[in-house]
Every structure is written in structure tokens, then in C-alpha cells.
Coordinates of C-alpha atoms in Angstrom, one line a residue:
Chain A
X114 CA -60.0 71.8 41.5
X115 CA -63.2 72.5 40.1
X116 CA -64.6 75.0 38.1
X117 CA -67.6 77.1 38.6
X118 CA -68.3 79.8 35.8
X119 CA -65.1 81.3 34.9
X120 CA -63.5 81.3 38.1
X121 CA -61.6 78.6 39.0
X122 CA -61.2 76.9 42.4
X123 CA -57.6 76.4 44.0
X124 CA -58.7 74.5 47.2
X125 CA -57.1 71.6 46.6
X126 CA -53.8 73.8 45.6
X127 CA -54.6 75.7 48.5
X128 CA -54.1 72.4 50.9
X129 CA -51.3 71.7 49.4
X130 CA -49.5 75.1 49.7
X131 CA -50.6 75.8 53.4
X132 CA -48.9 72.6 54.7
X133 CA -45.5 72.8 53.6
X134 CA -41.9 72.4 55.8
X135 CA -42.8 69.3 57.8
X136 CA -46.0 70.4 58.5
X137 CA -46.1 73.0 59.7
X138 CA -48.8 75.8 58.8
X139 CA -47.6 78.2 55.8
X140 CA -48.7 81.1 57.4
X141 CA -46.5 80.6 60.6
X142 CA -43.7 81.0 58.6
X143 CA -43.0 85.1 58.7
X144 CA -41.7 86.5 55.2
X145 CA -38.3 84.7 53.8
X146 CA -40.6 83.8 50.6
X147 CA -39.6 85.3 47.6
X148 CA -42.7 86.2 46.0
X149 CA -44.7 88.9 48.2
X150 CA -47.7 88.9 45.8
X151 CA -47.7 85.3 47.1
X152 CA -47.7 86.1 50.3
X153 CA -49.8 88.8 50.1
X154 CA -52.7 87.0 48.8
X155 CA -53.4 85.1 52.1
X156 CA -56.0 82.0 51.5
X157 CA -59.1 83.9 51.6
X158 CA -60.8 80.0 52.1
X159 CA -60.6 77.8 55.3
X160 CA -59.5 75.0 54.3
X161 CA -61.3 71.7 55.1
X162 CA -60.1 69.5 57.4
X163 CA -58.0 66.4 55.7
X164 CA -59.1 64.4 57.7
X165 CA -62.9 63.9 58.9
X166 CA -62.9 61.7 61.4
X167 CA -60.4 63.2 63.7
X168 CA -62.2 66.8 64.7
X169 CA -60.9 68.9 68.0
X170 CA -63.7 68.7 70.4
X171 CA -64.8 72.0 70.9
X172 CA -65.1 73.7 74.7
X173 CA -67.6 76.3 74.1
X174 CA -71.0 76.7 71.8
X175 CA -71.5 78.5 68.7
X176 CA -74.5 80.9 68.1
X177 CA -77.5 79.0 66.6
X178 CA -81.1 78.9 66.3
X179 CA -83.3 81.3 64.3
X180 CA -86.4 82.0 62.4
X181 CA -86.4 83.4 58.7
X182 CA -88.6 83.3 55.7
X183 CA -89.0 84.6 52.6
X184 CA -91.9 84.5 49.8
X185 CA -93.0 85.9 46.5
X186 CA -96.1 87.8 45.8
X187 CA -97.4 90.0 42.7
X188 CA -95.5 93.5 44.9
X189 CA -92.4 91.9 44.6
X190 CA -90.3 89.4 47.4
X191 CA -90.4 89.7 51.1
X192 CA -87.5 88.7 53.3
X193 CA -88.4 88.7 57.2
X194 CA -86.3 87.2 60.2
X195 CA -85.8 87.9 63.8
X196 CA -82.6 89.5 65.8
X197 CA -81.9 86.9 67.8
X198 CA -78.0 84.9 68.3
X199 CA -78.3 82.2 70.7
X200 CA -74.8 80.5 71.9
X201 CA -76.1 77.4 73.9
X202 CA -78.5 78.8 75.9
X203 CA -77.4 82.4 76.7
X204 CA -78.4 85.1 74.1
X205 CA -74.9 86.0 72.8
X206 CA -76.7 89.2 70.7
X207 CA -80.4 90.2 71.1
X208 CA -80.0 92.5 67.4
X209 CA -78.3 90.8 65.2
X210 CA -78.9 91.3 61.4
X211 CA -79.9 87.9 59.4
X212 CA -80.5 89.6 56.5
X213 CA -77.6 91.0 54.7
X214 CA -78.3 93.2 51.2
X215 CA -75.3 91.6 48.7
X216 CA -76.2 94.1 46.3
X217 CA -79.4 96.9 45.5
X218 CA -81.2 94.6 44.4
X219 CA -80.2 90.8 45.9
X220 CA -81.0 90.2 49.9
X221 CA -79.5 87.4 51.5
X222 CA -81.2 85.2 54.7
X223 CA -78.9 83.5 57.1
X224 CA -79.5 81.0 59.0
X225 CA -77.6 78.1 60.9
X226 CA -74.4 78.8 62.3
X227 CA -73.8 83.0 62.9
X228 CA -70.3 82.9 62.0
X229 CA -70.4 80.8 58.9
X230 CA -73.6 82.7 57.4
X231 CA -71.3 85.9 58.1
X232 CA -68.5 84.8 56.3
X233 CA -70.2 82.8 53.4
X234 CA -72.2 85.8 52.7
X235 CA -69.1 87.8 52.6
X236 CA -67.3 85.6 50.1
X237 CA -70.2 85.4 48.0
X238 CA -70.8 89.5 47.7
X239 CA -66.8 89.3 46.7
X240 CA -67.6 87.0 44.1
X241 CA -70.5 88.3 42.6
X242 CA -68.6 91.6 43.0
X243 CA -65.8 90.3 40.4
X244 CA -68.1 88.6 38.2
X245 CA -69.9 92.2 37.7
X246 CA -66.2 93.6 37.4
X247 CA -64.7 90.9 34.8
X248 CA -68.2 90.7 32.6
X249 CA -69.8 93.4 32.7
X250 CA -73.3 92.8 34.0
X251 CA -74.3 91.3 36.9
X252 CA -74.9 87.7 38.0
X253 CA -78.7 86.3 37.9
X254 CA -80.1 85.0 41.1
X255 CA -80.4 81.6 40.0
X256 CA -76.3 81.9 39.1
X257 CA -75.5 83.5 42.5
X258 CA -77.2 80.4 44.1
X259 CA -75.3 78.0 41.8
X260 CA -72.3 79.5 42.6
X261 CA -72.6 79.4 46.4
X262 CA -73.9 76.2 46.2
X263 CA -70.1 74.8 44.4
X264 CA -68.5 77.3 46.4
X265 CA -69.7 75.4 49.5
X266 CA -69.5 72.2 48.2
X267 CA -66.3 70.7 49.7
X268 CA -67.6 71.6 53.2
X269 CA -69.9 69.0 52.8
X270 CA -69.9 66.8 55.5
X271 CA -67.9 68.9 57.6
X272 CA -69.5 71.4 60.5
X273 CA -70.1 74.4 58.4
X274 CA -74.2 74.8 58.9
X275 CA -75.7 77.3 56.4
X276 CA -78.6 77.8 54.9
X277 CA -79.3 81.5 53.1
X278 CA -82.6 82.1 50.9
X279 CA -81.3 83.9 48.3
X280 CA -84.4 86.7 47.6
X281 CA -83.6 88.9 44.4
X282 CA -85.6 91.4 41.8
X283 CA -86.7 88.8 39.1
X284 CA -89.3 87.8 41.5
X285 CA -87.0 84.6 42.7
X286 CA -86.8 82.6 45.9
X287 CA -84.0 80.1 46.1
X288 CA -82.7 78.0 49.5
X289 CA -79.0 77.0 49.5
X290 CA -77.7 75.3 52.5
X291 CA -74.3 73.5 53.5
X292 CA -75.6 69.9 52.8
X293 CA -75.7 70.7 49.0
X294 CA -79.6 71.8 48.9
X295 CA -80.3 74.5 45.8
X296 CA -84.1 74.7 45.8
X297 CA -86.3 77.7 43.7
X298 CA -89.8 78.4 45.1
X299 CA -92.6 80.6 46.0
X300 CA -92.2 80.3 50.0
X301 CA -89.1 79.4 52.2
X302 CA -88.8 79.4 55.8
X303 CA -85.6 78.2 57.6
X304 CA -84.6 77.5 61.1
X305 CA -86.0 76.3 64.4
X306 CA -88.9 78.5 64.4
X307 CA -89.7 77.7 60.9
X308 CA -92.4 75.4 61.7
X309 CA -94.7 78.0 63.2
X310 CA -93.6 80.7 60.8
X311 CA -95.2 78.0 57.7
X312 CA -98.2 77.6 59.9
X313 CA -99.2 81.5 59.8
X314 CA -98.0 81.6 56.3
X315 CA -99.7 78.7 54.8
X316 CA -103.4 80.3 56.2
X317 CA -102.7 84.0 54.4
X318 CA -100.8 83.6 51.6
X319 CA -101.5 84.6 47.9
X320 CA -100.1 85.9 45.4
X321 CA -102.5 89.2 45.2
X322 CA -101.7 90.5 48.5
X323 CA -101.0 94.1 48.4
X324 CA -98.1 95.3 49.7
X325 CA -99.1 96.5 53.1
X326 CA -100.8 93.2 53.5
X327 CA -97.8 90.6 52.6
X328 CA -95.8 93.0 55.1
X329 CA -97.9 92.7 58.1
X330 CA -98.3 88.8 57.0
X331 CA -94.7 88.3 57.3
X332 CA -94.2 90.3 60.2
X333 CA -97.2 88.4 62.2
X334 CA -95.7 84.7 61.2
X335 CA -92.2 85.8 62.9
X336 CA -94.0 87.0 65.6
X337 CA -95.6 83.8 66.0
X338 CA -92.7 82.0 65.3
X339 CA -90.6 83.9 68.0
X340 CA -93.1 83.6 70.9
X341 CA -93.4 79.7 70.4
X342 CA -89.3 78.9 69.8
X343 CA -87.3 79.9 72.5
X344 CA -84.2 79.9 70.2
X345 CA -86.1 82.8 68.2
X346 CA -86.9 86.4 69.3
X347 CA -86.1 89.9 70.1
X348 CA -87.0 91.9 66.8
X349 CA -88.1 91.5 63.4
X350 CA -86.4 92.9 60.7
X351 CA -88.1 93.2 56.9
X352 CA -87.3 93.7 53.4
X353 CA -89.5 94.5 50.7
X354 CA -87.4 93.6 47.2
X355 CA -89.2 94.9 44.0
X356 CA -88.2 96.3 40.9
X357 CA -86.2 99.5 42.2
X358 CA -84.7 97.6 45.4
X359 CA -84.5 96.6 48.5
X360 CA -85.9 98.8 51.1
X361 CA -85.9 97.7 54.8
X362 CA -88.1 98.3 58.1
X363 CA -87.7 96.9 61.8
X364 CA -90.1 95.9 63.8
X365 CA -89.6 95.6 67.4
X366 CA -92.0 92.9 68.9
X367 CA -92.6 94.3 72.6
X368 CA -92.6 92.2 74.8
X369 CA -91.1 88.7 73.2
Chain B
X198 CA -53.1 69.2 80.7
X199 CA -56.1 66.8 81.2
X200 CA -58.8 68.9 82.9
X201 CA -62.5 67.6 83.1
X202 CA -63.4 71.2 82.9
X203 CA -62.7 70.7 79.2
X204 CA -64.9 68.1 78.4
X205 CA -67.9 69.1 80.6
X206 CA -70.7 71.5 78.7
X207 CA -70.4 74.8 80.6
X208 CA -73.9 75.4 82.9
X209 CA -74.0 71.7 82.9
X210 CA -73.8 69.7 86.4
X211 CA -72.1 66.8 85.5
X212 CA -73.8 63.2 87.5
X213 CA -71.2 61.9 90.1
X214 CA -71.9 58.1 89.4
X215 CA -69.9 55.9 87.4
X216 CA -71.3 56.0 83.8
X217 CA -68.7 53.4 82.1
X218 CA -64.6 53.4 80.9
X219 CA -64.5 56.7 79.4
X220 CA -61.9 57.8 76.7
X221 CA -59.8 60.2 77.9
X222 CA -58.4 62.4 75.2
X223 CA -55.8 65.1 75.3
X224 CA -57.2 68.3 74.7
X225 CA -55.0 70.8 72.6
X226 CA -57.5 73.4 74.7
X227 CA -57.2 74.8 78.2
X228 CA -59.7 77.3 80.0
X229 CA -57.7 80.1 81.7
X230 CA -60.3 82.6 82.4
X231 CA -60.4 85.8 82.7
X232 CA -63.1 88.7 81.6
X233 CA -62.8 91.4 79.4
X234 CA -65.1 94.8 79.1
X235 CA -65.6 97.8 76.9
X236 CA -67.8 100.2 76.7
X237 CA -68.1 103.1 73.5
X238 CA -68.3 106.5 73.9
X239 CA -69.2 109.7 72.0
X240 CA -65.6 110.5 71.8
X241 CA -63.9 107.8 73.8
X242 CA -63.7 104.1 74.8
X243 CA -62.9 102.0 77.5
X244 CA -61.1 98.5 77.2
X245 CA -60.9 96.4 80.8
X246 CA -59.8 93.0 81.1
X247 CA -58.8 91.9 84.8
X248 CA -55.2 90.3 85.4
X249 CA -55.4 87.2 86.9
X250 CA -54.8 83.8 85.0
X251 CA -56.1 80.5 85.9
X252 CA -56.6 77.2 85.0
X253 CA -58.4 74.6 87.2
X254 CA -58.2 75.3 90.7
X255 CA -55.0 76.8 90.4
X256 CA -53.7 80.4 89.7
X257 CA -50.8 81.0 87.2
X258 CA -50.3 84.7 87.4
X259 CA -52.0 87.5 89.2
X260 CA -50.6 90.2 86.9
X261 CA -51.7 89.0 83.4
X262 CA -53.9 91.6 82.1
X263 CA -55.8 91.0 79.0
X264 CA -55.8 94.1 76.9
X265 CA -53.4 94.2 74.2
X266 CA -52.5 97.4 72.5
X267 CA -53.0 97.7 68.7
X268 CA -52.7 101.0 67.2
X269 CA -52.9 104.4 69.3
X270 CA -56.5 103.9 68.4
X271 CA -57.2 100.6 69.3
X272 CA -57.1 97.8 72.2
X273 CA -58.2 94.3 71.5
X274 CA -59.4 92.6 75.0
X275 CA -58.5 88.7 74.9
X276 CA -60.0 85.8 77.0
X277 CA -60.0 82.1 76.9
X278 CA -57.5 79.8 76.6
X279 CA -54.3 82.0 77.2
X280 CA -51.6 80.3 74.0
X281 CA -54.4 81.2 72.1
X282 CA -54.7 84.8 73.0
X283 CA -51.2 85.2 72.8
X284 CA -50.7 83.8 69.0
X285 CA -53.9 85.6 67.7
X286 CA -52.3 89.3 69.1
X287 CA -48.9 88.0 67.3
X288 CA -50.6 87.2 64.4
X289 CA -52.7 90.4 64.6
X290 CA -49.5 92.5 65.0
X291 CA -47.8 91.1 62.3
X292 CA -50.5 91.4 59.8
X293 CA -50.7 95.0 61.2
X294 CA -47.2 95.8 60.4
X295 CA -47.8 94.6 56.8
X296 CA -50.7 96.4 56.1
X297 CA -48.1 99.4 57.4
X298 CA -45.6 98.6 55.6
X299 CA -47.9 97.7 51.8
X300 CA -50.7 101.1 52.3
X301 CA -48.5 103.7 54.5
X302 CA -51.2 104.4 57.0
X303 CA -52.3 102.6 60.1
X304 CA -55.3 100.4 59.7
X305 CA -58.6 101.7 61.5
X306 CA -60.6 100.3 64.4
X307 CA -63.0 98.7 61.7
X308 CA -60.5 97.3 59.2
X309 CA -59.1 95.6 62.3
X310 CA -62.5 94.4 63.1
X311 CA -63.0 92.6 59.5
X312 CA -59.3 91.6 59.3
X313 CA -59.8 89.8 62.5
X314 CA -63.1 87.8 61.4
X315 CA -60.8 86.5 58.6
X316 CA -58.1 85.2 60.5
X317 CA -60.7 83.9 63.2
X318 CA -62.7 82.2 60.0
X319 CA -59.7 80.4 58.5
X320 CA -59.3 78.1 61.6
X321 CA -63.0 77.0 61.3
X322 CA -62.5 73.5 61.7
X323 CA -59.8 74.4 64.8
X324 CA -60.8 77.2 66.1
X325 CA -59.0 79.6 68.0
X326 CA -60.6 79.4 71.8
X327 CA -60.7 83.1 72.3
X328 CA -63.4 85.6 73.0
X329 CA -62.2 88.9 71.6
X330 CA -63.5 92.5 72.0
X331 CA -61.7 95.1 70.4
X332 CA -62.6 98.6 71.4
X333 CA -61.3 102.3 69.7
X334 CA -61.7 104.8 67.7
X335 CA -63.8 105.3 64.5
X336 CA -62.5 107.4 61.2
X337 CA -64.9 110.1 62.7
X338 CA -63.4 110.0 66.0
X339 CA -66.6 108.2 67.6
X340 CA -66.1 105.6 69.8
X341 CA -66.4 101.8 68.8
X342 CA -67.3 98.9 70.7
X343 CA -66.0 95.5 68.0
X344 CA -67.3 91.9 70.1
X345 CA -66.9 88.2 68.2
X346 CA -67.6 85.1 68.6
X347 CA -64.5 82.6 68.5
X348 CA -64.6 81.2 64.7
X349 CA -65.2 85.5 63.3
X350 CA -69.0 86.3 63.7
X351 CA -68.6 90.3 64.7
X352 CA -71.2 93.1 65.2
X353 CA -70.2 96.8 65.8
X354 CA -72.0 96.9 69.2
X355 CA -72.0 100.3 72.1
X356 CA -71.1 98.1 75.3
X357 CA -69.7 94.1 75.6
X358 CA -68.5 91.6 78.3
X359 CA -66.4 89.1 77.2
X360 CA -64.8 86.1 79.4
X361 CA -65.7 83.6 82.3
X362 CA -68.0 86.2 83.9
X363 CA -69.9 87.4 80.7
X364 CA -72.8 86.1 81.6
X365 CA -73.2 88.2 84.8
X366 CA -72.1 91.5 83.7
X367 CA -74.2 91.9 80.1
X368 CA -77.4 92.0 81.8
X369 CA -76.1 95.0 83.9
X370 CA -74.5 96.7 81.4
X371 CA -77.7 96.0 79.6
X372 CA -79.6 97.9 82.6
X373 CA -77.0 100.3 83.2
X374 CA -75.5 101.7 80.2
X375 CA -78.7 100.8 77.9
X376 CA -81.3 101.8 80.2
X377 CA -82.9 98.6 79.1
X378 CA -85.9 96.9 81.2
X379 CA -86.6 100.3 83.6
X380 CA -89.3 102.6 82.9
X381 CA -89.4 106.9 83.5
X382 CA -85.5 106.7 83.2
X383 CA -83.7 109.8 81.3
X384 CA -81.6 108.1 78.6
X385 CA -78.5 110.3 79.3
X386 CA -75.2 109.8 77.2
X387 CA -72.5 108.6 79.0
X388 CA -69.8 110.9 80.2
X389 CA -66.2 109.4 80.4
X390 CA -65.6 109.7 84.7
X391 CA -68.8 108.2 84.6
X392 CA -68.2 105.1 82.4
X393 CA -64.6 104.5 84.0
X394 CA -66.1 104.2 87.2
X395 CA -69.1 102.0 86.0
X396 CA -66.8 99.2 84.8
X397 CA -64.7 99.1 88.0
X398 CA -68.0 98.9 90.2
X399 CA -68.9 96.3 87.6
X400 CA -65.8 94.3 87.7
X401 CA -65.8 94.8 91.7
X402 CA -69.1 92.7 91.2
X403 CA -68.1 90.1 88.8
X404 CA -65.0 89.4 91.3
X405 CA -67.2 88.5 94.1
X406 CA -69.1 86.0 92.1
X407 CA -66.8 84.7 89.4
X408 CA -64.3 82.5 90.7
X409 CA -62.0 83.2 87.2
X410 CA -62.1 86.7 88.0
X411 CA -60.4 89.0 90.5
X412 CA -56.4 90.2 91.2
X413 CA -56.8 93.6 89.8
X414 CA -58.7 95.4 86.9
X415 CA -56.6 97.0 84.2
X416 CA -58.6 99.8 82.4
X417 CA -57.6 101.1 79.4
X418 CA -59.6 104.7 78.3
X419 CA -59.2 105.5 74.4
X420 CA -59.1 109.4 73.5
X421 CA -57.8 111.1 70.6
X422 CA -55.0 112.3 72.9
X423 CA -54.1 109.0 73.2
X424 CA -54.4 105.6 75.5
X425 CA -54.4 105.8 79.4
X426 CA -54.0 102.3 81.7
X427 CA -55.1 102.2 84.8
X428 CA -54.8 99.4 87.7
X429 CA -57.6 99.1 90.4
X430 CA -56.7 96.0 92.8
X431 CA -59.8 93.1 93.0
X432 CA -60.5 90.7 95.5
X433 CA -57.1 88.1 95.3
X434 CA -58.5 85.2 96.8

């Protein structure tokens, strides 16, 4: 059990509780417990696997493969990534959103495994959510990404892939992923396409770019990105994040 | 049971040589194939699934349809490995009943959708092997079109194929129902008759070039009035 703020981590409880009666799975069992607040508040978690070295070979791919970035300039923070879910190598959504508003004025980047970025994201708003509710104002960037970083901390090692830029109004960029990374800086771009989307970016960028021009910067180095990585394409979605909020454009590409 | 179809990456032709002693593990999976379809309306949606069930080069069943009614508003279409279906629709069922039971009202097409991602989710590291679209009703009485990924990744989406013969049918769909890759076509909405008889043409496809798929298509067509089945015979062998 760890503790990350105020809020307290049963995972280890959680294990515990979820393999009781020789074994077999809590939640199989249907209502003879006593307590239906209990029951009622289902583990919200997965639960890592006990042990790592035994994993269930899987029969069919999950979606992968993606191009995001994010950077800072003096207009505020621009988050940009593509539409594209690839499963193997058929194209299990061709507009699928990667960036996910937590609140009006924090935007989250996904990239790595679809389902997990879903998820994580989700149990992150919730958190950040409650925090609000219990003190009253609302979680700074830098202690969103802390707490997603703990929060994901005993899936280390395990398959959970994630890695979400975290782009919020106090001009801050900062790149969490599964293996325990928590980085702040001025320019992030994640996944296979990220490569060519630094290449574009590292020509053009500067902090007095005006706002039309940092938009039209990130929209060409996803372009870019997307016509080189065959894992990226379809469109490009954008969000500008300054001072009043997100607001958000999408760019289809033609032909990609 | 031991199947090498387990093991092999699908698309993949395996080499016919001897490679080495290979390990042979049992797999707590099995493929039993099957596709699964639905299409969104302005007022209505369509949930197909054909009935036969598989596994190698065998058949099991020729009469086990895939869509599973939820609510009067909803169908969930299930394919993949069939003990997995058939515990997530308990599961789903039972969690439905308690939601029933603890808020006195029937839980909507898209609560289902988000309850499912979390029970999908919480076998991450074993998932189940199932490919689920659910298809229904929305509060406003639109229709809704719910497709996921087997460990909970869902998007709200207007047409899906699910199943063995996915990978054939999305592109027409794409073509057909969103006028996608044709130029100086009129994007007309889609009229009920006209969908129904889409996704048995459709299906009547996928049977002649998916070995998984075939029997007989079961259509279910969602309206406010309430949920209609129908069964079209497929190709059988």
C-alpha cells in the first residue's frame, strides 16, 4: 500500500480480497456477502498479475502505433496527434481521438497501447475529479503527472504500455509513461512517428511563434510524420491550451 | 484443446519445415469464429451476428447466433472464443440486474458501453478473447453503433464488423454506408429496408469467402417499438 497525496492505495488489499475461497475470483461469487457497499464498490483497478513470469499468450493484437506531440510557445501549449488505431497490421479505427480534454483547461496525449491510454486517462480524470471535490481547488499539472506516475507504478514491468503528455494552462509540458518516466519540457513527441514529427519541429520552432504559425507548424510535422510511418495516419486533430482553455480543430490530411 | 491455430499470428503463413522441439503449451483460448455486424440509424439499429460455431476444421453448432439481448434497447453482438462470450453476457446481465435493482431504471446503450470497457479492462493481464459490438438506442432515441477492442478500448462509431470476417466487410461498409473512396455520390441517410437488406447482401458475401462464416444470419433491427429477429439461411458448407 502506498500513499500518493491523500489518497491512499488499496492494491495490495485489493489482491488479497479478489482471490478468496480456494481461489477462486471474488467477483464470480454472485451476492451471499453481507456488506453490499462492499460489493458494490467493484475493484475499479486491474489487478497485476502475481506472478510475472507465467503470462497467457495472447491470440490476437492490440491497437498500437501513433504519432503525438506537444510543445510550449509564448500563445500558450499545443497538443497535435493523428487518428489513426492500428491492431497488427489492419487499421482497427481510422478516427480515433488521442487527445482526451481531463478538464477545461488540462489535455491529455495518448500513446502506446489504445485500450490502456483509454482507461488510464479515465482513472486519472476520476482522480483529479475527487481531489477538486475533497480540497477545494484543483490539482497542478506537475501533481496530476506525479500522481499518474504512482498510480501506474505497480504495472511496471507488466504489459501495460502508456505514455500521455500531460499539456495544461500554466504553460507545462510533462511525459509520463508506464516504465516509470515523469519528464517536464518545452517539446514532446511520442510514438512510432515521433522521429519525423522532431525532425519538422526542431527546424521551426521558437518560442515567439504566433499563434496561427505554431498551429500550422504542428499540423505540418504530423503530416510529415504520418506520410513516412505507416503505423501513423488518417487525420490530425489539434488543441490550442492557453489561459481561458482548450479549444480544438481537426484537420483532415487528404490523401494520407 | 491444442490447436496450432492458436499459436500462429493471424495473416501469418507459418514455414512447413522443421524449426526445432517446440513447447507445446495448453492454451486456456480457443478460436470459434463467427462475425458480428451493426449498423446505426437515425432512429433504429441493426445487430447481425451469423449462427454457426467452429473451431478448427470442425463445426460445433449451426444454430449458435451471436447476438445477445440486453435491454429492450440494446443487443451486444459477441465473437471469439465462445466460453468467453458466454461468461462476459452473464457477467453483463448480472451487473445489469444490479444496476436495476440499486437506481430503478434500466441502464442506457452508453452506460452499457462504459460499464463494459470496465469489466473488459479488469482482465488486462488475461483478457477476455472477445470482439464485442453493442448496438441500440441512445437517450434521444438516435441510433448507436458501440465497437471494442478485447481488453475495453470503445469508440461510439455509425457502422462496425466484428469477427473472423472483419477484415472483409469494413471496407465495404466503409464504401457502402460511408460513401467513402467514390466521387459525385449523394450522401443519402440510410433508410431501415435499406440497411436490413445491406447487411444480409453483406454477410451473403463474407460467407463465400470466410471459412468461419456461414449457416444462417440472425438480424436483430432495434426500434423504439421494440426488437425484431430475423433468420436468413447462408451457405452451410
Amino acid at each position: 500500500m502506498f500513499t500518493a497525496g491523500r489518497i491512499k492505495y488499496h492494491l495490495c488489499q485489493l489482491t488479497e480480497k479478489s482471490v478468496g475461497n480456494n481461489g477462486t475470483p471474488l467477483h464470480f461469487l454472485m451476492p451471499a456477502l453481507p456488506y453490499s457497499t462492499t460489493f458494490n464498490r467493484r475493484r475499479s483497478f486491474p489487478v497485476p498479475p502475481a506472478n510475472h513470469s507465467v503470462t497467457v499468450r495472447r491470440p490476437f493484437p492490440l491497437s498500437h502505433g501513433t504519432t503525438t506531440l506537444g510543445f510550449i510557445f509564448q500563445g500558450g501549449v499545443i497538443a497535435a496527434a493523428d487518428t489513426r488505431a492500428s491492431a497488427g497490421g489492419l487499421v482497427a479505427c481510422p478516427a480515433v481521438h488521442k487527445i482526451t480534454p481531463i478538464h477545461s483547461h488540462l489535455v491529455v496525449t495518448s500513446s502506446g497501447s489504445g485500450a490502456d491510454c483509454m482507461l488510464w486517462e479515465r482513472i486519472l480524470a476520476r482522480e483529479i475529479r475527487l481531489y477538486q471535490l475533497r480540497h477545494r481547488r484543483r490539482l497542478s499539472i506537475r501533481g496530476a503527472a506525479k500522481l499518474l506516475s504512482f498510480m501506474l507504478h505497480p504495472f511496471k514491468g507488466t504489459e501495460v504500455c502508456v505514455a500521455l503528455t500531460l499539456c495544461g494552462w500554466d504553460k507545462e509540458l510533462i511525459y509520463v509513461c508506464s516504465d516509470g518516466a515523469r519528464l517536464q519540457g518545452d517539446v514532446f513527441s511520442v510514438g512510432s512517428g515521433s522521429p519525423y514529427a522532431y525532425g519538422v519541429l526542431d527546424r521551426e520552432l521558437r518560442w515567439t511563434l504566433s499563434k496561427d504559425e505554431a498551429v500550422s507548424l504542428a499540423r505540418e510535422a504530423v503530416f510529415r510524420a504520418t506520410h513516412r510511418d505507416a503505423y501513423s495516419g488518417n487525420n490530425v486533430d489539434l488543441f490550442l491550451i492557453t489561459a481561458k482553455g482548450w479549444n480544438c480543430k481537426h484537420y483532415s490530411l487528404g490523401l494520407a | 484443446m491444442l490447436s496450432s491455430h492458436a499459436f500462429g499470428d493471424p495473416g501469418k503463413m507459418k514455414d512447413y519445415h522443421y524449426a526445432g522441439p517446440v513447447e507445446q503449451r495448453f492454451s486456456p483460448y480457443a478460436f470459434n469464429g463467427g462475425t458480428v455486424l451493426a449498423v446505426a440509424g437515425e432512429d433504429f439499429a441493426i445487430v447481425a451476428s451469423d449462427t454457426r460455431l467452429s473451431e478448427g476444421y470442425s463445426i460445433h453448432s449451426r444454430d449458435s447466433p451471436k447476438c445477445y439481448k440486453l435491454t429492450d434497447t440494446t443487443v451486444i453482438g459477441c465473437s471469439g472464443f465462445h466460453g468467453d462470450c458466454l461468461t462476459l453476457t452473464k457477467i453483463i446481465d448480472a451487473r445489469l440486474k444490479m444496476y436495476k435493482h440499486s437506481n430503478n431504471k434500466m441502464m442506457t446503450s452508453g452506460a452499457i458501453a462504459a460499464m463494459l470497457s470496465t469489466i473488459l479492462y479488469g482482465r488486462r493481464f488475461f483478457p477476455y478473447y472477445v470482439y464485442n459490438i453493442i448496438g441500440g438506442l441512445d437517450e434521444e432515441g438516435k441510433g448507436a453503433v458501440y465497437s471494442f477492442d478485447p481488453v475495453g478500448s470503445y469508440q461510439r462509431d455509425t457502422y462496425k464488423a466484428g469477427g473472423s470476417a472483419s477484415a472483409m466487410l469494413q471496407p465495404l461498409l466503409d464504401n457502402q454506408i460511408g460513401f467513402k473512396n467514390m466521387e459525385g455520390v449523394q450522401h443519402v441517410p440510410l433508410t431501415q429496408d435499406k440497411a436490413v437488406q445491406l447487411v444480409k447482401d453483406v454477410f451473403i458475401s463474407a460467407a463465400e469467402r470466410d471459412v468461419y462464416t456461414g449457416d444462417a444470419l440472425r438480424v436483430c433491427v432495434i426500434t423504439k417499438e421494440g426488437i425484431k429477429e430475423q433468420t436468413v439461411p447462408l451457405r452451410k458448407d
